[in-house]
Amino acid sequence: MSSNEASPVLRQFLGRVDDYLLRYSKGFVPAAITRTEGSRLYDQDGREILDFASGQMCATLGHNHPVVKGAIMAALDEPMHLNSNMLTKAVVDLAEELAGLLPLGLRKSMFLSTGGESNEAALRMAKTATGGFEVLAFDAAWHGMTGGANAQTYAGARRGAGPMVPGTLTLPSPNGYRCPIRHCRDACDRTCLEVGFENFDRQTVGAGAAVICEPLLAAGGIVAPPEGYYSRLRQLADERDLLVIFDEAQTGLGRCGSMFYFEQTGIVPDILTLSKTLGGGMAMSAVVVGSELEERLHEKGFYFYTSHVSDPLPARVALAILRFLVSERIAERAKRMGDYFMTGLRALQQRHEAIGDVRGAGLLVGVELVQDRMSRKPAVGLGQRAIKRAYELGLFSTQSGGARDPEKGGMVWKLAPPLTVSEAELDRGLAIVDRAIAEAGAR
């Protein structure tokens, strides 16, 4: 939308945006969001927009959910911020209830603010515990924008700010639809994993610390490794004394049809990080480790001291969200609604040649758009036009896959509505996706 097409109210708003806000990405959505409720946003003109991005993947229960609002209101009568060495009951309650949902290998938590911060802490833990500094990450991963986390981020945001932290190495992402080593087609047989660790053995200086993974790559194209992949990764990591870190910023707490995605992988990580889905819109993240690892870290003098560690207010909100997720069986709901949504998207695939693949888990879904299904050449222009047209029709969503270079990484349309989305809202979303692809020029 150009400023000339905008309403007078929006034109004035966008003018103020240009005057006063620093641009930290490609640009802002041309709207002033005035109200949110559930899966819906409302702009300055009262237009209703379905949010199939769940905010920044943080609106787990939808926008302005009564549970979140109630927890915030209750927290206003309690301590909101303390010295970083002080604790409230809400923080301990959250740690205890989180431990109750996890296997014994993950028991002790540390609460921070953002996903990048939690991954920064996890990487520091791995380096402290092992004495090494080399870290393996998927070559389509996204782990954050802070120094160490950004060094393990390959889906974008690497260029223009100088050298990365030393010791950053990659594993080929196990994308069966678009095999990174040109070996498989449609069914990953884990050869890429073997090649990745063979490359590590050639490149390492003998100072390995960890493997960090999004267990289902969200920013990297909605890629779920095949059965047995993580069992083999665990074996290869153990042989090299590497700790395994799972970053469940986008996959944890019900979104993928289980409380934690690692439950679907067959292994338990040494370190688990949670963020986006934990706060329900509040800045909240966690790092969870086992008791033995925590003891080793403490003995080695582990130190990670920030202004908002163990903050009471977001802990109170996260505790309320966690209890609601359990009591309302939201993970099961996400599985059921995700199956419904996936069925609808696969029906669209039968109508649109441009839909090369539909994949995901629960309510984290990717639609890969191609010029033709034989060559699988990414339909970049079509995808960008379709996402824009969908927004005009009332559906906000984002691009995954090759966000840095979709010509190489694939044009994947990411669809991730709140876990409280209704069937009627999914149906409306499907109708918009259908129309947007057709009007964007697909065959």
Coordinates of C-alpha atoms in Angstrom, one line a residue:
M1 CA 0.0 0.0 0.0
S2 CA 1.4 3.4 -0.9
S3 CA 0.8 6.5 1.2
N4 CA -1.4 7.8 -1.5
E5 CA -3.8 4.8 -1.2
A6 CA -3.9 5.1 2.6
S7 CA -6.7 6.8 4.6
P8 CA -5.9 10.2 6.1
V9 CA -5.5 8.6 9.5
L10 CA -3.0 6.1 8.2
R11 CA -1.1 8.6 6.1
Q12 CA -0.6 10.7 9.2
F13 CA 0.5 7.7 11.2
L14 CA 2.9 6.5 8.5
G15 CA 4.4 10.0 8.4
R16 CA 5.2 9.8 12.1
V17 CA 6.7 6.4 11.6
D18 CA 9.0 7.8 9.0
D19 CA 9.9 10.7 11.2
Y20 CA 10.7 9.0 14.4
L21 CA 11.3 5.2 14.1
L22 CA 14.5 3.5 13.3
R23 CA 14.0 0.7 10.7
Y24 CA 15.4 -2.6 12.1
S25 CA 14.3 -4.9 9.2
K26 CA 13.0 -4.4 5.6
G27 CA 10.2 -2.2 6.8
F28 CA 7.0 -1.9 8.8
V29 CA 3.5 -3.3 7.9
P30 CA 1.6 -0.2 6.6
A31 CA -1.0 -0.3 9.4
A32 CA -1.7 1.1 12.8
I33 CA -3.0 -1.8 14.9
T34 CA -5.5 -0.5 17.4
R35 CA -7.1 -3.6 18.9
T36 CA -6.4 -7.3 19.1
E37 CA -8.6 -10.3 20.2
G38 CA -7.9 -14.0 19.8
S39 CA -6.7 -14.7 16.3
R40 CA -7.7 -11.3 15.0
L41 CA -6.1 -7.9 14.6
Y42 CA -7.9 -4.6 13.9
D43 CA -6.3 -1.6 12.1
Q44 CA -6.9 2.1 12.2
D45 CA -9.9 1.8 9.8
G46 CA -11.5 -1.1 11.7
R47 CA -10.5 -3.7 9.2
E48 CA -10.3 -7.2 10.7
I49 CA -7.2 -9.2 9.9
L50 CA -6.6 -12.8 10.8
D51 CA -3.1 -13.2 12.5
F52 CA -1.6 -16.4 11.2
A53 CA 1.8 -15.4 12.5
S54 CA 0.7 -15.3 16.2
G55 CA 2.3 -11.9 16.6
Q56 CA 6.0 -12.7 16.5
M57 CA 5.1 -16.4 17.2
C58 CA 4.5 -15.4 20.8
A59 CA 0.7 -15.1 21.1
T60 CA 0.3 -18.7 22.1
L61 CA -3.2 -18.4 23.4
G62 CA -4.1 -15.6 20.9
H63 CA -4.1 -11.9 21.6
N64 CA -5.4 -10.5 24.9
H65 CA -6.4 -13.9 26.2
P66 CA -8.3 -13.6 29.6
V67 CA -5.7 -15.9 31.2
V68 CA -2.9 -13.6 30.2
K69 CA -4.8 -10.4 31.1
G70 CA -5.8 -11.9 34.5
A71 CA -2.3 -12.9 35.3
I72 CA -1.0 -9.4 34.5
M73 CA -3.7 -7.8 36.6
A74 CA -2.9 -10.1 39.6
A75 CA 0.8 -9.4 39.2
L76 CA 0.3 -5.7 39.6
D77 CA -0.4 -6.2 43.3
E78 CA 2.8 -8.3 43.7
P79 CA 6.5 -7.4 43.2
M80 CA 7.1 -6.5 39.6
H81 CA 10.9 -6.3 39.6
L82 CA 13.6 -7.2 42.1
N83 CA 17.3 -7.4 42.4
S84 CA 18.5 -10.3 40.2
N85 CA 19.5 -12.3 43.3
M86 CA 16.0 -12.1 44.8
L87 CA 13.1 -14.5 44.1
T88 CA 9.3 -14.6 44.4
K89 CA 7.0 -17.5 44.9
A90 CA 5.8 -17.2 41.3
V91 CA 9.3 -17.8 39.9
V92 CA 9.8 -20.9 42.0
D93 CA 6.3 -22.2 41.2
L94 CA 7.0 -21.8 37.5
A95 CA 10.3 -23.7 37.7
E96 CA 8.6 -26.5 39.7
E97 CA 5.6 -26.9 37.4
L98 CA 7.9 -26.7 34.3
A99 CA 10.0 -29.5 35.8
G100 CA 6.9 -31.5 36.4
L101 CA 6.2 -31.5 32.7
L102 CA 9.7 -32.5 31.7
P103 CA 11.7 -35.7 32.1
L104 CA 14.2 -36.1 35.0
G105 CA 17.0 -35.1 32.7
L106 CA 15.6 -31.5 32.6
R107 CA 14.9 -30.1 36.1
K108 CA 16.5 -26.8 36.9
S109 CA 15.4 -23.5 35.2
M110 CA 16.7 -20.0 34.6
F111 CA 14.3 -17.4 33.4
L112 CA 15.3 -14.6 31.1
S113 CA 13.6 -12.3 28.6
T114 CA 14.1 -13.3 24.9
G115 CA 14.9 -16.3 22.8
G116 CA 18.3 -14.9 21.8
E117 CA 19.2 -14.3 25.4
S118 CA 18.2 -17.8 26.5
N119 CA 20.3 -19.3 23.7
E120 CA 23.1 -17.1 24.6
A121 CA 22.9 -18.5 28.2
A122 CA 22.7 -22.1 26.9
L123 CA 25.7 -21.7 24.7
R124 CA 27.7 -20.2 27.6
M125 CA 26.6 -23.1 29.7
A126 CA 27.8 -25.6 27.1
K127 CA 31.2 -23.9 26.7
T128 CA 31.6 -23.6 30.5
A129 CA 30.7 -27.3 31.1
T130 CA 32.9 -28.7 28.3
G131 CA 35.7 -26.3 28.2
G132 CA 35.3 -26.1 24.4
F133 CA 34.0 -23.3 22.2
E134 CA 33.0 -25.0 18.9
V135 CA 29.3 -25.2 18.2
L136 CA 27.4 -27.0 15.4
A137 CA 24.1 -25.6 14.1
F138 CA 21.8 -26.3 11.1
D139 CA 22.7 -24.2 8.1
A140 CA 19.1 -22.9 7.9
A141 CA 18.8 -22.2 11.7
W142 CA 17.6 -19.1 13.5
H143 CA 18.7 -18.8 17.1
G144 CA 18.7 -15.0 17.8
M145 CA 20.4 -11.7 17.2
T146 CA 22.8 -11.5 20.1
G147 CA 26.4 -12.3 19.5
G148 CA 26.7 -16.0 20.2
A149 CA 23.2 -16.8 19.1
N150 CA 23.5 -14.8 15.9
A151 CA 26.7 -16.7 15.1
Q152 CA 24.6 -19.9 15.0
T153 CA 21.9 -18.2 12.9
Y154 CA 22.1 -19.0 9.2
A155 CA 18.5 -18.3 7.9
G156 CA 19.5 -14.7 7.6
A157 CA 20.9 -11.7 9.6
R158 CA 24.6 -12.7 9.2
R159 CA 26.0 -10.0 6.9
G160 CA 27.1 -6.4 7.4
A161 CA 28.2 -6.4 11.0
G162 CA 31.7 -7.9 10.9
P163 CA 33.0 -11.3 12.0
M164 CA 31.0 -13.8 13.9
V165 CA 32.1 -15.6 17.1
P166 CA 34.9 -18.1 16.4
G167 CA 34.0 -21.8 16.4
T168 CA 30.8 -21.7 14.4
L169 CA 30.3 -24.8 12.2
T170 CA 27.2 -26.1 10.3
L171 CA 25.2 -29.2 9.7
P172 CA 23.3 -29.5 6.5
S173 CA 19.6 -29.0 7.3
P174 CA 17.6 -32.3 6.8
N175 CA 15.2 -30.9 4.2
G176 CA 13.9 -33.9 2.3
Y177 CA 12.1 -31.7 -0.2
R178 CA 15.2 -29.7 -1.0
C179 CA 18.1 -31.8 0.0
P180 CA 21.2 -29.7 0.8
I181 CA 23.7 -32.3 -0.5
R182 CA 21.6 -33.2 -3.6
H183 CA 21.3 -36.8 -2.4
C184 CA 17.6 -37.4 -1.4
R185 CA 14.3 -36.4 -2.9
D186 CA 11.2 -36.3 -0.7
A187 CA 12.6 -38.7 2.0
C188 CA 15.7 -37.7 4.0
D189 CA 17.8 -40.8 4.8
R190 CA 20.1 -39.0 7.2
T191 CA 23.1 -39.1 4.9
C192 CA 23.4 -35.3 5.4
L193 CA 23.8 -35.9 9.1
E194 CA 26.7 -38.3 8.5
V195 CA 28.3 -35.8 6.1
G196 CA 27.9 -33.0 8.5
F197 CA 29.7 -34.7 11.3
E198 CA 32.4 -35.9 9.0
N199 CA 33.0 -32.3 8.0
F200 CA 33.0 -31.4 11.7
D201 CA 35.8 -34.0 12.3
R202 CA 37.8 -32.4 9.5
Q203 CA 37.3 -28.8 10.7
T204 CA 37.4 -29.1 14.5
V205 CA 40.4 -27.9 16.4
G206 CA 39.5 -30.3 19.2
A207 CA 37.4 -27.8 21.2
G208 CA 33.8 -29.0 20.6
A209 CA 31.1 -27.8 23.0
A210 CA 27.6 -28.3 21.6
V211 CA 25.2 -29.0 18.8
I212 CA 22.3 -26.5 18.9
C213 CA 19.1 -27.3 17.0
E214 CA 15.6 -26.1 16.4
P215 CA 14.2 -29.6 16.5
L216 CA 11.8 -28.6 13.8
L217 CA 13.3 -25.8 11.8
A218 CA 10.8 -22.9 11.8
A219 CA 12.7 -20.0 10.2
G220 CA 14.5 -22.5 7.9
G221 CA 11.5 -23.7 6.0
I222 CA 9.3 -25.7 8.5
V223 CA 11.6 -28.7 8.2
A224 CA 11.0 -31.8 10.4
P225 CA 13.9 -34.3 10.3
P226 CA 12.9 -37.9 9.7
E227 CA 12.3 -40.6 12.3
G228 CA 15.6 -41.7 13.9
Y229 CA 17.5 -38.6 12.9
Y230 CA 17.9 -37.2 16.4
S231 CA 18.8 -40.6 17.9
R232 CA 21.7 -40.8 15.5
L233 CA 22.6 -37.1 16.1
R234 CA 22.7 -37.9 19.9
Q235 CA 25.0 -40.8 19.2
L236 CA 27.3 -38.8 17.1
A237 CA 27.3 -35.9 19.6
D238 CA 28.0 -38.2 22.5
E239 CA 31.0 -39.7 20.7
R240 CA 32.5 -36.3 20.4
D241 CA 31.5 -35.1 23.9
L242 CA 29.2 -32.4 22.5
L243 CA 26.2 -31.3 24.5
V244 CA 22.8 -31.2 22.7
I245 CA 20.8 -28.0 22.9
F246 CA 17.2 -27.8 21.7
D247 CA 15.9 -24.4 21.0
E248 CA 12.1 -24.7 21.2
A249 CA 11.3 -21.1 20.9
Q250 CA 8.7 -21.8 18.1
T251 CA 8.0 -25.4 18.7
G252 CA 7.5 -25.8 22.4
L253 CA 4.5 -25.6 24.7
G254 CA 1.9 -27.3 22.5
R255 CA 2.3 -25.7 19.1
C256 CA 3.4 -28.8 17.3
G257 CA 0.9 -31.2 18.9
S258 CA 2.9 -32.2 22.0
M259 CA 3.9 -30.2 25.0
F260 CA 7.5 -30.1 23.7
Y261 CA 8.6 -31.1 20.2
F262 CA 11.5 -33.1 21.6
E263 CA 9.0 -35.6 22.8
Q264 CA 8.5 -36.5 19.1
T265 CA 12.2 -36.9 18.4
G266 CA 13.1 -39.9 20.7
I267 CA 15.8 -38.0 22.7
V268 CA 16.0 -35.6 25.6
P269 CA 18.4 -32.7 25.1
D270 CA 21.1 -31.8 27.6
I271 CA 19.8 -28.1 27.5
L272 CA 16.4 -26.9 26.6
T273 CA 15.5 -23.3 25.7
L274 CA 12.0 -21.9 25.6
S275 CA 10.9 -18.4 24.8
K276 CA 8.2 -17.1 22.4
T277 CA 5.4 -19.5 23.4
L278 CA 6.2 -19.3 27.1
G279 CA 5.3 -15.6 27.6
G280 CA 2.1 -15.4 25.6
G281 CA 3.1 -11.9 24.4
M282 CA 5.2 -11.0 27.4
A283 CA 9.0 -11.0 27.1
M284 CA 9.9 -14.3 28.8
S285 CA 12.3 -17.2 28.1
A286 CA 13.8 -20.1 30.0
V287 CA 16.9 -22.3 30.0
V288 CA 16.4 -25.8 31.5
V289 CA 19.1 -28.3 32.4
G290 CA 19.5 -31.4 34.5
S291 CA 20.6 -31.4 38.1
E292 CA 24.0 -33.0 37.4
L293 CA 24.8 -30.4 34.7
E294 CA 23.6 -27.6 36.9
E295 CA 25.9 -28.8 39.7
R296 CA 28.9 -29.0 37.3
L297 CA 28.2 -25.5 36.0
H298 CA 28.0 -24.1 39.5
E299 CA 31.3 -25.7 40.5
K300 CA 32.9 -24.2 37.4
G301 CA 31.7 -20.7 38.3
F302 CA 28.9 -20.3 35.7
Y303 CA 27.9 -16.6 35.6
F304 CA 25.1 -15.0 33.6
Y305 CA 23.8 -12.0 35.3
T306 CA 21.2 -9.7 33.7
S307 CA 18.8 -7.0 34.7
H308 CA 15.7 -9.0 34.2
V309 CA 16.7 -12.6 35.2
S310 CA 13.9 -14.1 37.3
D311 CA 11.6 -11.2 36.9
P312 CA 8.4 -11.8 38.8
L313 CA 5.8 -10.3 36.5
P314 CA 6.5 -12.3 33.3
A315 CA 7.0 -15.4 35.5
R316 CA 3.5 -14.9 36.9
V317 CA 2.1 -14.7 33.3
A318 CA 4.1 -17.8 32.1
L319 CA 2.8 -19.8 35.1
A320 CA -0.8 -19.0 34.2
I321 CA -0.2 -19.9 30.6
L322 CA 1.5 -23.2 31.6
R323 CA -1.4 -24.1 33.8
F324 CA -3.9 -23.3 31.1
L325 CA -2.1 -25.3 28.5
V326 CA -2.2 -28.3 30.8
S327 CA -5.8 -28.0 32.1
E328 CA -7.3 -27.3 28.7
R329 CA -5.1 -29.9 26.9
I330 CA -4.0 -27.3 24.3
A331 CA -1.3 -29.5 22.8
E332 CA -4.0 -32.1 21.9
R333 CA -6.1 -29.3 20.5
A334 CA -3.2 -28.0 18.4
K335 CA -2.7 -31.5 17.0
R336 CA -6.4 -31.8 16.1
M337 CA -6.7 -28.4 14.6
G338 CA -3.4 -28.8 12.8
D339 CA -4.6 -32.0 11.2
Y340 CA -7.8 -30.2 10.1
F341 CA -5.7 -27.3 8.6
M342 CA -3.3 -29.6 6.9
T343 CA -6.1 -31.5 5.2
G344 CA -7.5 -28.2 3.9
L345 CA -4.1 -27.1 2.6
R346 CA -3.5 -30.4 0.9
A347 CA -6.8 -30.0 -0.9
L348 CA -5.5 -26.7 -2.1
Q349 CA -2.4 -28.4 -3.3
Q350 CA -4.6 -30.5 -5.6
R351 CA -5.9 -27.3 -7.2
H352 CA -2.7 -25.2 -7.4
E353 CA 0.3 -26.6 -9.3
A354 CA 2.4 -24.0 -7.5
I355 CA 2.0 -25.7 -4.2
G356 CA 4.9 -28.1 -4.2
D357 CA 4.8 -29.2 -0.6
V358 CA 2.7 -28.9 2.5
R359 CA 4.5 -29.8 5.8
G360 CA 4.7 -29.1 9.4
A361 CA 3.4 -30.3 12.8
G362 CA 0.4 -29.2 14.7
L363 CA -0.3 -25.5 14.1
L364 CA 3.2 -24.8 12.6
V365 CA 2.7 -25.3 8.9
G366 CA 4.7 -24.4 5.7
V367 CA 3.5 -24.2 2.2
E368 CA 6.3 -24.4 -0.3
L369 CA 5.6 -22.6 -3.6
V370 CA 7.4 -23.7 -6.8
Q371 CA 7.4 -22.7 -10.4
D372 CA 6.8 -26.4 -11.3
R373 CA 6.8 -29.6 -9.3
M374 CA 9.4 -31.3 -11.4
S375 CA 12.2 -28.8 -11.2
R376 CA 11.0 -27.4 -7.8
K377 CA 12.5 -24.0 -8.7
P378 CA 11.3 -21.6 -6.0
A379 CA 8.3 -19.4 -7.1
V380 CA 9.7 -16.3 -5.3
G381 CA 7.7 -13.6 -7.1
L382 CA 4.5 -15.6 -6.8
G383 CA 5.0 -16.3 -3.1
Q384 CA 5.7 -12.7 -2.3
R385 CA 2.7 -11.5 -4.3
A386 CA 0.5 -14.2 -2.7
I387 CA 1.5 -13.2 0.9
K388 CA 0.9 -9.5 0.1
R389 CA -2.5 -10.3 -1.5
A390 CA -3.5 -12.5 1.4
Y391 CA -2.9 -9.5 3.7
E392 CA -5.0 -7.3 1.5
L393 CA -7.7 -9.9 1.8
G394 CA -7.5 -10.0 5.6
L395 CA -4.8 -12.6 6.5
F396 CA -1.4 -11.6 7.9
S397 CA 1.3 -14.3 7.6
T398 CA 5.1 -14.5 6.9
Q399 CA 7.7 -16.1 4.8
S400 CA 9.9 -18.9 6.1
G401 CA 12.6 -20.9 4.2
G402 CA 15.1 -18.9 2.3
A403 CA 14.3 -15.5 3.9
R404 CA 17.8 -14.5 3.1
D405 CA 17.9 -16.0 -0.4
P406 CA 14.6 -17.7 -1.4
E407 CA 16.1 -18.6 -4.8
K408 CA 18.3 -21.1 -3.0
G409 CA 16.5 -21.8 0.2
G410 CA 12.9 -22.2 -1.1
M411 CA 9.8 -20.0 -1.0
V412 CA 7.9 -21.3 2.0
W413 CA 4.7 -19.6 3.2
K414 CA 4.6 -19.9 7.0
L415 CA 1.2 -20.3 8.6
A416 CA 1.1 -20.4 12.4
P417 CA -2.2 -19.2 13.9
P418 CA -2.7 -19.0 17.7
L419 CA -3.4 -22.4 19.4
T420 CA -6.9 -21.1 20.2
V421 CA -7.9 -20.6 16.6
S422 CA -11.3 -21.8 15.6
E423 CA -12.3 -24.1 12.7
A424 CA -14.2 -21.2 11.2
E425 CA -11.1 -19.0 11.3
L426 CA -9.0 -21.8 9.7
D427 CA -11.6 -22.1 7.0
R428 CA -11.5 -18.4 6.3
G429 CA -7.7 -18.6 6.2
L430 CA -7.8 -21.4 3.7
A431 CA -10.2 -19.5 1.5
I432 CA -7.9 -16.5 1.6
V433 CA -4.8 -18.6 0.8
D434 CA -6.7 -20.2 -2.1
R435 CA -7.7 -16.9 -3.6
A436 CA -4.4 -15.2 -2.9
I437 CA -2.5 -17.9 -4.9
A438 CA -5.0 -17.7 -7.7
E439 CA -4.9 -13.9 -7.9
A440 CA -1.1 -13.8 -7.6
G441 CA -0.8 -15.6 -10.9
A442 CA -0.5 -19.3 -10.2
R443 CA -1.5 -22.0 -12.6

